[in-house]
XYZ file of C-alpha atoms in Angstrom:
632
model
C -25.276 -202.262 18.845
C -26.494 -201.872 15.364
C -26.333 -204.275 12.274
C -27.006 -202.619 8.586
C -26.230 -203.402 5.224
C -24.057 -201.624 2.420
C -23.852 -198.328 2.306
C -26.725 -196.308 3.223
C -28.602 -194.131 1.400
C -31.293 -193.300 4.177
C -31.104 -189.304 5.604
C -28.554 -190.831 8.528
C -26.517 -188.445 10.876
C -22.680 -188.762 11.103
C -22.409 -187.528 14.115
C -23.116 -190.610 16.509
C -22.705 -194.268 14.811
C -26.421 -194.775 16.249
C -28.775 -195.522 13.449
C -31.629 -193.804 15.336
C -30.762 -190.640 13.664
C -32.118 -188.804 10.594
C -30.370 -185.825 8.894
C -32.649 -182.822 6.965
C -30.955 -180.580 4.667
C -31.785 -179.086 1.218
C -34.905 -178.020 -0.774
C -37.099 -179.147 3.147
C -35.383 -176.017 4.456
C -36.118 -173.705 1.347
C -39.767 -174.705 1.083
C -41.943 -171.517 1.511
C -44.130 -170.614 4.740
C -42.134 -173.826 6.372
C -41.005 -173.805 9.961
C -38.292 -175.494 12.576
C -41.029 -177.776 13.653
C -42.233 -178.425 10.028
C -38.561 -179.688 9.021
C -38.149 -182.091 11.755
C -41.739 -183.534 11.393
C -40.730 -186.251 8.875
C -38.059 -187.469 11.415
C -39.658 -191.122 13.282
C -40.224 -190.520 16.748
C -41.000 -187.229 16.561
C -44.560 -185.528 17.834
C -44.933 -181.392 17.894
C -46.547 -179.017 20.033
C -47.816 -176.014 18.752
C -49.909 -172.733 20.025
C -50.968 -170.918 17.106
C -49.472 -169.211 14.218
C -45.842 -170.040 13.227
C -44.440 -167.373 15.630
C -45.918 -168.686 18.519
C -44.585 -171.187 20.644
C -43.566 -174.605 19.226
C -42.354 -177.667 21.047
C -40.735 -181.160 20.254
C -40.539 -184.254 21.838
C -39.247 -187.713 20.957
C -40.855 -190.840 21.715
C -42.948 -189.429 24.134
C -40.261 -187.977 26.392
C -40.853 -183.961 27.128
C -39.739 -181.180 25.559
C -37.770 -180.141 28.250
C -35.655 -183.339 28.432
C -34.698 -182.506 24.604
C -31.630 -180.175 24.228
C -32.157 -177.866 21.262
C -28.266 -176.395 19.684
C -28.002 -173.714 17.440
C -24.293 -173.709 16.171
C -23.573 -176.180 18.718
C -24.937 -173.659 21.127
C -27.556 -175.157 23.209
C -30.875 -172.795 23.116
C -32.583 -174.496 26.420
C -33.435 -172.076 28.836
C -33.599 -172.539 32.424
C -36.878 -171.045 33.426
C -39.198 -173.472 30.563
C -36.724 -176.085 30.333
C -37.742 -176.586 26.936
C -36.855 -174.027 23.492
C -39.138 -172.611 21.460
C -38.679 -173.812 17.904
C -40.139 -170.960 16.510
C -37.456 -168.905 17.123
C -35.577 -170.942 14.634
C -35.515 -169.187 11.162
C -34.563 -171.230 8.532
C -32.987 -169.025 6.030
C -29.325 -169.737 7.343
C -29.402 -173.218 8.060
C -27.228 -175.882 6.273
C -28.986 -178.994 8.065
C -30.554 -180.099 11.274
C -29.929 -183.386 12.498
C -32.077 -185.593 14.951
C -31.144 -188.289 17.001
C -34.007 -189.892 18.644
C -32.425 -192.243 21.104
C -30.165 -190.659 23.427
C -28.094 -187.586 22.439
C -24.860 -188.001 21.443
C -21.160 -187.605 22.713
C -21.067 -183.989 21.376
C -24.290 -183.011 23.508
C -23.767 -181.577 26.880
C -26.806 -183.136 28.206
C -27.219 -186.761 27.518
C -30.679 -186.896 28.707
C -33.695 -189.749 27.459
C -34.926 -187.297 25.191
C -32.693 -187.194 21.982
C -31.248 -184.001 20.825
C -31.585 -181.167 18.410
C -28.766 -179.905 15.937
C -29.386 -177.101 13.736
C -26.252 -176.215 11.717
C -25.699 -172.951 10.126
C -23.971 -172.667 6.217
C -20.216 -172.502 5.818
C -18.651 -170.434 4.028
C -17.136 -171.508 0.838
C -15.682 -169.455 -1.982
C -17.262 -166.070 -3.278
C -20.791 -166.041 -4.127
C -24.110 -163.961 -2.846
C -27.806 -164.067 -3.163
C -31.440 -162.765 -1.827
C -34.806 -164.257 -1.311
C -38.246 -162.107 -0.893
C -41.458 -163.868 -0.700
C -45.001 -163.335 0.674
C -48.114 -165.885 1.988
C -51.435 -165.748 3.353
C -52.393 -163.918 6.423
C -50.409 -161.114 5.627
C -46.728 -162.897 5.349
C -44.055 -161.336 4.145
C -40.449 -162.417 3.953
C -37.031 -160.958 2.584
C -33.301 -162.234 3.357
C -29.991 -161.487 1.902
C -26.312 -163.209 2.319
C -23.382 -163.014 0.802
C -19.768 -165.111 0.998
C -16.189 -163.858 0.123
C -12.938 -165.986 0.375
C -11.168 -169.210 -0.968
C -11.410 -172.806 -0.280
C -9.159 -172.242 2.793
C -10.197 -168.875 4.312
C -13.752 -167.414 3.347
C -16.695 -165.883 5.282
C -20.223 -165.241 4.917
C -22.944 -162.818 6.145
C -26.801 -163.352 6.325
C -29.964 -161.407 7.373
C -33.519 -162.271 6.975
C -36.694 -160.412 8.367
C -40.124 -161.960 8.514
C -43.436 -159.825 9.251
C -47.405 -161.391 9.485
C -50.523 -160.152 10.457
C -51.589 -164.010 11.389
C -54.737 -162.448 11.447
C -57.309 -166.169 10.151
C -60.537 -167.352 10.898
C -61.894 -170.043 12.451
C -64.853 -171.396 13.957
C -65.067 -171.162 17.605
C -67.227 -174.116 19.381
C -67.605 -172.292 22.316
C -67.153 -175.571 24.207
C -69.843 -177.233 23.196
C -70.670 -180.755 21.365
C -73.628 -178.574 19.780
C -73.150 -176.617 16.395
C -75.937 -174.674 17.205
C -73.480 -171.965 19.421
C -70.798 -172.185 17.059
C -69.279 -168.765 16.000
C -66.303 -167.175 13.441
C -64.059 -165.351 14.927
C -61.057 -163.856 13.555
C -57.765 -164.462 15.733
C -56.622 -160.753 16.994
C -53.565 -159.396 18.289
C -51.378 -161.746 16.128
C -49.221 -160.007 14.582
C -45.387 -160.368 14.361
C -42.148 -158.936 13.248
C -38.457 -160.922 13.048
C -35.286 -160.496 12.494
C -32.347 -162.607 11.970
C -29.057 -162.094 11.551
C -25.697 -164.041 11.006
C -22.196 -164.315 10.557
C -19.640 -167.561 10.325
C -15.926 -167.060 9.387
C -13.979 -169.952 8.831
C -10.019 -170.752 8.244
C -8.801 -174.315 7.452
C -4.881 -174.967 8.366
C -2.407 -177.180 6.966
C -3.038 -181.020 8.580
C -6.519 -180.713 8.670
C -6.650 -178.225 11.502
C -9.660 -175.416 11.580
C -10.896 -172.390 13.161
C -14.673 -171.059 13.047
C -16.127 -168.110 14.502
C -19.748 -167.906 14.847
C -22.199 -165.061 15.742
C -26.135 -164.728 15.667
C -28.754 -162.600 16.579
C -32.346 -162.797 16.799
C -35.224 -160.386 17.659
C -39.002 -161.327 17.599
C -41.575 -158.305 18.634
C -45.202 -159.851 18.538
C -48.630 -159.535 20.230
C -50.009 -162.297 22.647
C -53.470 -163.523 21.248
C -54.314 -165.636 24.796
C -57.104 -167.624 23.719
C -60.535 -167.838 21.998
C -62.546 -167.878 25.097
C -59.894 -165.147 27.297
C -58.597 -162.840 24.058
C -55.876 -160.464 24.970
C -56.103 -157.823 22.425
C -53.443 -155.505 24.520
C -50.544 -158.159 25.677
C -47.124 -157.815 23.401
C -44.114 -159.738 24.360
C -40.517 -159.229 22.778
C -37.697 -162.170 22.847
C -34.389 -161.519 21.827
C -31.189 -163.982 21.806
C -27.669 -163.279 20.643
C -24.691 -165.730 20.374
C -21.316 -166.361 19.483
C -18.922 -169.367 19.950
C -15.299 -169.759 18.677
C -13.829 -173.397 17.702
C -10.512 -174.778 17.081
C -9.842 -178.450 15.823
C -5.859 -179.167 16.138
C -4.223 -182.600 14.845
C -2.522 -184.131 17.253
C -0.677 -186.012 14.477
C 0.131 -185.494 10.904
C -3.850 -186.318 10.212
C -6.366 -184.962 11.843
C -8.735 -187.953 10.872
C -6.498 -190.323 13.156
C -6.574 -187.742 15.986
C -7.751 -184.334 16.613
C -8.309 -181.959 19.511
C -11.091 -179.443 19.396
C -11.535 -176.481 21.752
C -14.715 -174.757 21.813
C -16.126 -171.164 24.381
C -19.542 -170.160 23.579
C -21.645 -167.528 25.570
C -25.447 -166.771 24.567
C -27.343 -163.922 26.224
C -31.387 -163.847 25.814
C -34.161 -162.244 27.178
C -38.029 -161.922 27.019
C -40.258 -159.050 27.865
C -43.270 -159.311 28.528
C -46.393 -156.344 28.939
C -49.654 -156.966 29.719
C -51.274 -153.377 30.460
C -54.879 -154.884 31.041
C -54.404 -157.348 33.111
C -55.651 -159.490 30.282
C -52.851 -162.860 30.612
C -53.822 -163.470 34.107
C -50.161 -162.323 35.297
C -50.860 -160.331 38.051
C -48.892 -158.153 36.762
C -48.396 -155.526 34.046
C -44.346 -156.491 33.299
C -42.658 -159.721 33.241
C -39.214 -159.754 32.130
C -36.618 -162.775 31.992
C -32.922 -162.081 31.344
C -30.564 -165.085 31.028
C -26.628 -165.966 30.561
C -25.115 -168.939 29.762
C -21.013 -169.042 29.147
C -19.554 -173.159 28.143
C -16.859 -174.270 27.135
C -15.697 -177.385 25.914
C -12.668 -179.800 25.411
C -13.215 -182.889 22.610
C -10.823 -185.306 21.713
C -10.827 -188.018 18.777
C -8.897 -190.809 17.987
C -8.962 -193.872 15.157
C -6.134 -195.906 16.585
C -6.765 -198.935 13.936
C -9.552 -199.121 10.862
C -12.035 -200.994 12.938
C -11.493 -198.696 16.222
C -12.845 -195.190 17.121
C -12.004 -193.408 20.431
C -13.637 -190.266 21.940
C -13.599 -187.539 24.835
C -15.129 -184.962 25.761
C -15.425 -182.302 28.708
C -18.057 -179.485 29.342
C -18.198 -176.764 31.963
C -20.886 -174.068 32.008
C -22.238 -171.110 33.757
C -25.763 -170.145 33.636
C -27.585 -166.856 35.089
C -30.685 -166.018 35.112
C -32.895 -163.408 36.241
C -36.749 -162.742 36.652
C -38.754 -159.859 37.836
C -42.245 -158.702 37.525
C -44.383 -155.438 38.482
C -44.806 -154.816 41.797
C -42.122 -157.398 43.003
C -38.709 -157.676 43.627
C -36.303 -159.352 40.969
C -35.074 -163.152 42.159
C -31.883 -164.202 40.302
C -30.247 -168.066 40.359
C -27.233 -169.611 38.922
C -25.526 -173.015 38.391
C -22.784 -174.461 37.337
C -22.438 -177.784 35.062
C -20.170 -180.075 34.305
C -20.365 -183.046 31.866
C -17.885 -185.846 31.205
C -17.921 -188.407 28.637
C -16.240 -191.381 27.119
C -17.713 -193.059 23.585
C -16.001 -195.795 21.722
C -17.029 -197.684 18.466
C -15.665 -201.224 17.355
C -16.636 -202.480 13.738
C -16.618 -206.092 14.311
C -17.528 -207.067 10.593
C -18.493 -204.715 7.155
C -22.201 -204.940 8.656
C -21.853 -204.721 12.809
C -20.235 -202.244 14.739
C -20.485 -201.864 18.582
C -20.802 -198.396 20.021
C -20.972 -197.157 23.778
C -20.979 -194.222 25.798
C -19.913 -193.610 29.262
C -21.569 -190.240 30.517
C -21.463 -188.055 33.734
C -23.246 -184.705 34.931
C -22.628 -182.886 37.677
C -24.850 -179.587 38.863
C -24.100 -177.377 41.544
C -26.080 -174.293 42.391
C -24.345 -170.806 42.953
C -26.048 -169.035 46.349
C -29.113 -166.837 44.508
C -27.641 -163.581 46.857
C -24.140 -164.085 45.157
C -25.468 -164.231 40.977
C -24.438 -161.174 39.291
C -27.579 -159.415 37.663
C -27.748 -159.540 33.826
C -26.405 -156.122 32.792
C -28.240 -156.234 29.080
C -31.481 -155.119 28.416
C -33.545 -156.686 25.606
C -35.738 -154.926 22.712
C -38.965 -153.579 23.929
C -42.219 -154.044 22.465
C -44.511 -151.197 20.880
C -46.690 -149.038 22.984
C -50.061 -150.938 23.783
C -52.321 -148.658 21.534
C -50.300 -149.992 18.466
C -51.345 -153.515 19.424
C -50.853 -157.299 18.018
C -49.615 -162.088 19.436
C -47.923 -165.241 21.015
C -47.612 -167.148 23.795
C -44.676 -166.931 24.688
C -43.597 -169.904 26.564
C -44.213 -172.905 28.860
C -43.645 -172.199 32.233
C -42.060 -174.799 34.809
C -39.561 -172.959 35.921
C -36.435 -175.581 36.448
C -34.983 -175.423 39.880
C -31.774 -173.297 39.610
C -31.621 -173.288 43.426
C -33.332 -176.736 44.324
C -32.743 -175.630 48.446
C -33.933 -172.274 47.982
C -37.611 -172.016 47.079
C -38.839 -168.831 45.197
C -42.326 -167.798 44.276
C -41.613 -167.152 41.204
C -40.774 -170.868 40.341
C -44.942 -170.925 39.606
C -45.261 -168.003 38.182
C -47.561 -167.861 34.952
C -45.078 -167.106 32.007
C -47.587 -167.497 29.253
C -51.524 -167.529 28.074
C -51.284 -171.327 28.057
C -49.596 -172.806 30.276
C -49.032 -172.234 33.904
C -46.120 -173.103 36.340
C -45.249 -175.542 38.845
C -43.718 -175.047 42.077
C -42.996 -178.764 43.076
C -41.670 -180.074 40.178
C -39.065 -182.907 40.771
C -36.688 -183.984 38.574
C -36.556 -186.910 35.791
C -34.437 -189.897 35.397
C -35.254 -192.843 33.199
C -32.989 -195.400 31.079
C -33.823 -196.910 27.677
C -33.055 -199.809 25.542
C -33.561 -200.008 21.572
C -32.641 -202.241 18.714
C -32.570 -200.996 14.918
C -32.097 -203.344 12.021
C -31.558 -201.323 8.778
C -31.430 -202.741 5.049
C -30.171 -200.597 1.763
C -29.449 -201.400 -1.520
C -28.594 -199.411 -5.072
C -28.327 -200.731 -8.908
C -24.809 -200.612 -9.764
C -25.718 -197.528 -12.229
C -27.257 -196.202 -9.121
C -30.513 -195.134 -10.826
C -32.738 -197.595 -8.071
C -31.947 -196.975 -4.414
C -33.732 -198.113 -1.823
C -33.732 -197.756 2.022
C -35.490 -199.409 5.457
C -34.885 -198.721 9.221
C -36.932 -200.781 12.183
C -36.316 -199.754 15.257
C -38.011 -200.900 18.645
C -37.482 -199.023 22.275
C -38.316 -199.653 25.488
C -38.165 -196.311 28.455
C -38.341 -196.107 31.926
C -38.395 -192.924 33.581
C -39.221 -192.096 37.233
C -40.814 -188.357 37.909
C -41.342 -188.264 34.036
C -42.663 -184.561 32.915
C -45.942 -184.745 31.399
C -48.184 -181.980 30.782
C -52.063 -181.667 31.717
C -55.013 -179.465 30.286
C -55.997 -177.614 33.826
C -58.782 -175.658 32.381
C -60.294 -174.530 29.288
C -57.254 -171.891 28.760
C -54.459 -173.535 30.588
C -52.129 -176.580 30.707
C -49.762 -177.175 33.367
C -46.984 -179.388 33.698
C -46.811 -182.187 36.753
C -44.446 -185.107 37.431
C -45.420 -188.862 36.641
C -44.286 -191.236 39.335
C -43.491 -193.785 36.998
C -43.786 -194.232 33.485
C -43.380 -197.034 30.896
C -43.140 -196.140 27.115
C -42.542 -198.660 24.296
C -42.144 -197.374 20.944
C -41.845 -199.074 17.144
C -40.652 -196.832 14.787
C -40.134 -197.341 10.956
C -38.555 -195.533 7.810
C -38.506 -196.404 4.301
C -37.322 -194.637 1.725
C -36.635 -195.092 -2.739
C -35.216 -193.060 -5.401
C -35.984 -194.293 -8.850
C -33.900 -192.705 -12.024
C -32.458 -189.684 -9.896
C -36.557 -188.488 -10.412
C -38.726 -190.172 -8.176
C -37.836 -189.859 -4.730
C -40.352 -191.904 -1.604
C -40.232 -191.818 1.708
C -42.706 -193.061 4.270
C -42.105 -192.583 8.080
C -44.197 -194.429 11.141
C -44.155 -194.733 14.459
C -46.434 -196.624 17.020
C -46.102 -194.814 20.896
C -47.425 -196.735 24.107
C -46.808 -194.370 26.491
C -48.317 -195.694 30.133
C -48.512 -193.858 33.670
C -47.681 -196.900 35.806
C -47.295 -195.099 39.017
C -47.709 -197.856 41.905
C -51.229 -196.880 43.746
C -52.565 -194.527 40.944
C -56.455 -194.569 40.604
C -57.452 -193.302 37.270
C -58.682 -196.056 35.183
C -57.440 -194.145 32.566
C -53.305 -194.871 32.332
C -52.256 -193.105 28.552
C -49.872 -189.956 29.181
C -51.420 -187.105 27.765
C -50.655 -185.577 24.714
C -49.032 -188.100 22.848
C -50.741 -189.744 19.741
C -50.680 -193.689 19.509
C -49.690 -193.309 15.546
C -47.563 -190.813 13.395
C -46.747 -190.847 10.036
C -45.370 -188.771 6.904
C -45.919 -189.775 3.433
C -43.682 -187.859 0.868
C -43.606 -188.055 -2.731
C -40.812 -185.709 -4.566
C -40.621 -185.739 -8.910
C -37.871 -183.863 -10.106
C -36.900 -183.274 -14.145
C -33.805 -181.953 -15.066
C -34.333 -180.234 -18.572
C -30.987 -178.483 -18.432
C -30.106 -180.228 -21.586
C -33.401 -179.399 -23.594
C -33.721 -175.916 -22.888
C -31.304 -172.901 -22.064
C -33.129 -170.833 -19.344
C -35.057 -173.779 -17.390
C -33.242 -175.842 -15.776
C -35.553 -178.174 -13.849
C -38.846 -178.443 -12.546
C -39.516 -180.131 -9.091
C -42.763 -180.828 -7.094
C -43.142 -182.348 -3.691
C -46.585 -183.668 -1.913
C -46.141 -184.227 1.758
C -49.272 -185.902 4.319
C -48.666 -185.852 7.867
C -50.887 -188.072 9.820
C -51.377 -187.864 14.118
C -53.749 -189.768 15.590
C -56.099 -188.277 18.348
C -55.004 -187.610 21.889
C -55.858 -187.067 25.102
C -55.364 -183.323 27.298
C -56.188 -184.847 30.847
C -55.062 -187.731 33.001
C -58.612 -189.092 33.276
C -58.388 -189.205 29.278
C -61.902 -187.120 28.877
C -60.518 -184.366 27.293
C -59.615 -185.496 23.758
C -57.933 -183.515 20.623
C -58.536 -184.702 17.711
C -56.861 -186.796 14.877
C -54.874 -184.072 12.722
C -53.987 -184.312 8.735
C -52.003 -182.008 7.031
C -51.314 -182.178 3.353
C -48.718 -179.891 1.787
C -47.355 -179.330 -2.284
C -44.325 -177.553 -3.016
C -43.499 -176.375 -6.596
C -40.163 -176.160 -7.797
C -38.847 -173.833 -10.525
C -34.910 -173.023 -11.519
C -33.949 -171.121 -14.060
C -29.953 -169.443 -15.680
C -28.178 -172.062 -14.448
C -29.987 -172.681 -10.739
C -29.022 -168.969 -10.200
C -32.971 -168.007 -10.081
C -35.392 -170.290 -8.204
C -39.155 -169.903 -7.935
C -40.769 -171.958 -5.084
C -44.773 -171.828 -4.678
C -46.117 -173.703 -1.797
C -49.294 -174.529 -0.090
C -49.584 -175.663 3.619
C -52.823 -177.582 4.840
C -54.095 -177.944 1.339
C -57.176 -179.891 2.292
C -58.023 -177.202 4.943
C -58.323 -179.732 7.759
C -59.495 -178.120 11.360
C -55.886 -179.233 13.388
C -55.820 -178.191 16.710
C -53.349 -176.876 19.444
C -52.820 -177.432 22.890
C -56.012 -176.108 23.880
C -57.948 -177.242 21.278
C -58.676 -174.151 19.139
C -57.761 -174.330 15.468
C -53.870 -174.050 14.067
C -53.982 -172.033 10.438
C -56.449 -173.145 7.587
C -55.430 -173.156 4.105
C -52.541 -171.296 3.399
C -50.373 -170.660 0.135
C -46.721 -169.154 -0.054
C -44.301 -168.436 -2.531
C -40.289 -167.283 -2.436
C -37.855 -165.580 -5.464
C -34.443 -166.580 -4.634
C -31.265 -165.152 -6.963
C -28.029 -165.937 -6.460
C -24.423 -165.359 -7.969
């Protein structure tokens, strides 16, 4: 149940009625050298794992659940694959994106999973009208960025093409502790093998129909070939991997009477085929072997139906059946394949009882069934394949439980080592939890509307039995295990102002307590590990608009941005500790001819704080960016 005010002007997401939700779209999608993971930081709830560079891995998790409970969609196509669990959120480019949305309680009706662990919706542009434009920029460490797009149609029928390529040496320096407390060891070293090379590419056609009814077509590819750095204190200066993902997914929404707001129908199929390759000629990733390579299917469709049977009554439907395939082999063994099939029911219905309360519910089902391993057809598609070695560069390319396809049929390759950092786990079980939360939300505006202002409280409360947690296992590695039991209570806590259409603030907080109460446990030491006690992102945005004083400039806009996480701990007997990271980033703002040229300049880390990964080695230092954008 949730109780709010007038009309919101908070960053809320329309598609669930749950105000634990926030919505980013705009100029914190454009801002140069960002990331996936850097656009969903200001979101409550929301903590980040990263590796490295921004082309190495990057996780997610909300309010302390893992990344692999969190289903991540791209187009509505989820990008979770079934050998980590989790998705990489550096494979995300932002260049095409519209918005992402983030709900932080459980996911909504539209999600195919409806796990404890929120959701993830990126959404790609429409197309409207005919217009085109390109951006080139370049950064520090050797960046260097170009993208293109271009949209032809009308109102009713239009589509729209877009490519994007990204290349960085990632090459920066930092000081290596070798371990020790003492300085007197300390070294620079200069992170090889990091280089990378992307490519993105889309394409969204789109064709409203009399009555409100629509059909979109949607395809994207992706390609990433990169180098695998491993770590400071076991470098790999040979080890490239290569990921590559392409999708598509076709949509229909019918009325089923003479408005489709009242009641609608919408029929979805989406397939998505990806792959990563990965070579290791000197033994340096502790494989075992010279060649890893994952293949993977995944073919859903979907049925939704929505009704509004009275103003104070919304109805909803929806069914989803999948098929995914997947298929590993390495050097010097033989290939093991799985498949499953997955089918999710639900039922949602919201009641506004007065202007200010509104009751919402969901009724959800899953079903799994695993296909027999001997009867999976093998992936007939082979992905993009790295350089040679002697033209060598870096990643990690993923974390490595391998989710149990084939729960009654064990494989060895269910532990296999996937990645430089993180290591598998044959005996995984898996997760099941239920939450509780309670949100109270206040907004208010002048009636000119040139003072809005915005507040959301929310408190939660999870359970979860065999919770997935992950573990430093050495000075190179982190493995995931399961929790028996696990309490985690949460306060989380926006606020937000806009003063004269100038001045825009927004402050962000959340307070974790995440507990390992497994009955009989004997660590003294009971805080799951990595997850800070206290998040929080301070933004200040000043925009002019001096269209009216001059003819070229048109306004000027600057954004500051400090993220806060407080320190946390890499081992279950908390003696491994990471420390507390700060990371304060400007953005400059120039547009010019009518908003048809902008200039954005941008600097990441501006205080060059030492932040630290999973392992503890430094993320980037300092780093400055800047993007030309021209459209028309």
């Amino acid at each position: 149940m949730q109780v709010e005010g007038s009309k919101s002007a908070a960053p809320r997401a329309s598609r669930d009625p749950s105000v634990a939700s926030y919505v980013i779209r705009g100029e914190p999608l454009r801002r140069p050298g960002a990331t996936a993971v850097d656009a969903v930081a200001p979101s409550p709830g929301v903590q980040v794992a990263r590796s490295g560079a921004g082309s190495d891995l990057a996780t997610v998790s909300i309010r302390g659940a893992p990344s692999a409970s969190l289903p991540v969609y791209l187009a509505g196509v989820r990008l979770n694959d079934d050998v980590t669990g989790g998705a990489d959120l550096s494979t995300l480019p932002l260049f095409a994106l519209d918005r992402i949305e983030v709900y932080r309680g459980n996911a909504p009706p539209d999600a195919d999973r409806l796990g404890i662990g929120g959701a993830l919706f990126f959404e790609p542009r429409l197309p409207r009208g005919t217009h085109a434009g390109a951006t080139l920029g370049a950064g520090s460490f050797g960046e260097l960025t170009a993208g293109a797009f271009a949209s032809a149609g009308t109102d009713r029928a239009a589509a729209l093409f877009s490519v994007s390529t990204q290349r960085a040496a990632n090459d920066f320096t930092f000081t290596d502790e070798r371990g020790t407390a003492s300085p007197d060891d300390d070294r620079q070293v200069t992170r090889e093998n990091g280089d990378c090379v992307t490519y993105d590419a889309w394409s969204v056609a789109r064709l409203d129909l009399p009555r409100g009814a629509r059909l979109l077509l949607l395809t994207g590819a992706f390609a990433r070939e990169q180098g695998v750095t491993g770590t400071s204190t076991i470098p790999a200066r040979f080890a490239r991997s290569a990921t590559q993902r392409e999708l598509a997914a076709l949509s229909a929404r019918l009325p089923c009477t003479d408005d489709a707001s009242t009641c609608s129908v919408e029929l979805s199929a989406s397939g998505i085929l990806s792959s990563r390759l990965i070579t290791d000629p000197k033994f340096e990733l502790g494989f075992l072997a010279d060649r890893v390579e994952i293949a993977a299917q995944r073919w859903q469709e979907s049925l939704r139906v929505r009704a509004r049977p009275t103003d104070h009554l919304r109805l909803g439907g929806a069914l989803f059946t999948g098929i995914d395939r997947l298929t590993l082999s390495s050097s010097g063994t033989s290939s093991a394949r799985a498949a499953r099939l997955a089918v999710t029911a639900t039922l949602d219905a919201a009641w506004q009882l007065t202007p200010r309360v509104e009751v919402f519910g969901v009724l959800a089902g899953e079903c799994h069934s695993a296909l027999e391993a001997e009867e999976a057809q093998p992936v007939a598609w082979r992905p993009c394949r790295p350089r040679r070695p002697e033209n060598l560069g870096p990643s990690r390319p993923g974390p490595a439980h391998l989710r149990r396809l084939v729960p009654e049929s064990p494989h060895p390759w269910r532990a296999v080592r996937l990645s430089a950092t993180v290591t598998g786990n044959p005996d995984l079980l898996p997760e099941r939890g239920y939450t509780a939360e309670a949100t109270l939300r206040w907004s208010r505006a002048t009636a000119s509307g040139d003072l809005t202002g915005y507040a959301d409280l929310t408190a939660f409360f999870r359970h979860a039995e065999n919770l997935i947690a992950y573990r430093r296992t050495s000075t190179s590695a982190v493995a995931p295990f399961n929790v028996g039991a696990a309490r985690t209570l949460g306060v989380e806590a926006l606020a937000g102002a806009r003063i004269a259409r100038r001045l825009r603030l927004e402050q962000s907080l959340t307070l974790l307590d995440p507990r390992d109460i497994t009955e009989g446990r004997t660590e003294t030491w009971d805080r799951l590990p990595y997850q800070s006690a206290v998040t929080s992102v301070s933004t200040v945005e000043l925009t002019l608009d001096l269209a009216a004083a001059t003819r070229v400039l048109d306004a000027l806009a600057a954004a500051a941005q400090l993220r806060y996480r407080s320190e946390r701990t890499a081992d279950r007997a908390g003696t491994v500790r990471l420390a507390e990271q700060r990371d304060f980033s400007l953005d400059l703002r120039a547009f010019f001819l009518s908003r048809r040229l902008a200039l954005r300049l941008g600097a990441t880390n501006l205080l060059d704080a030492v932040n630290q990964d999973l392992l503890g080695f430094p993320l980037p230092p300092r780093a400055f960016h800047g993007t030309v954008e021209g459209s028309w």
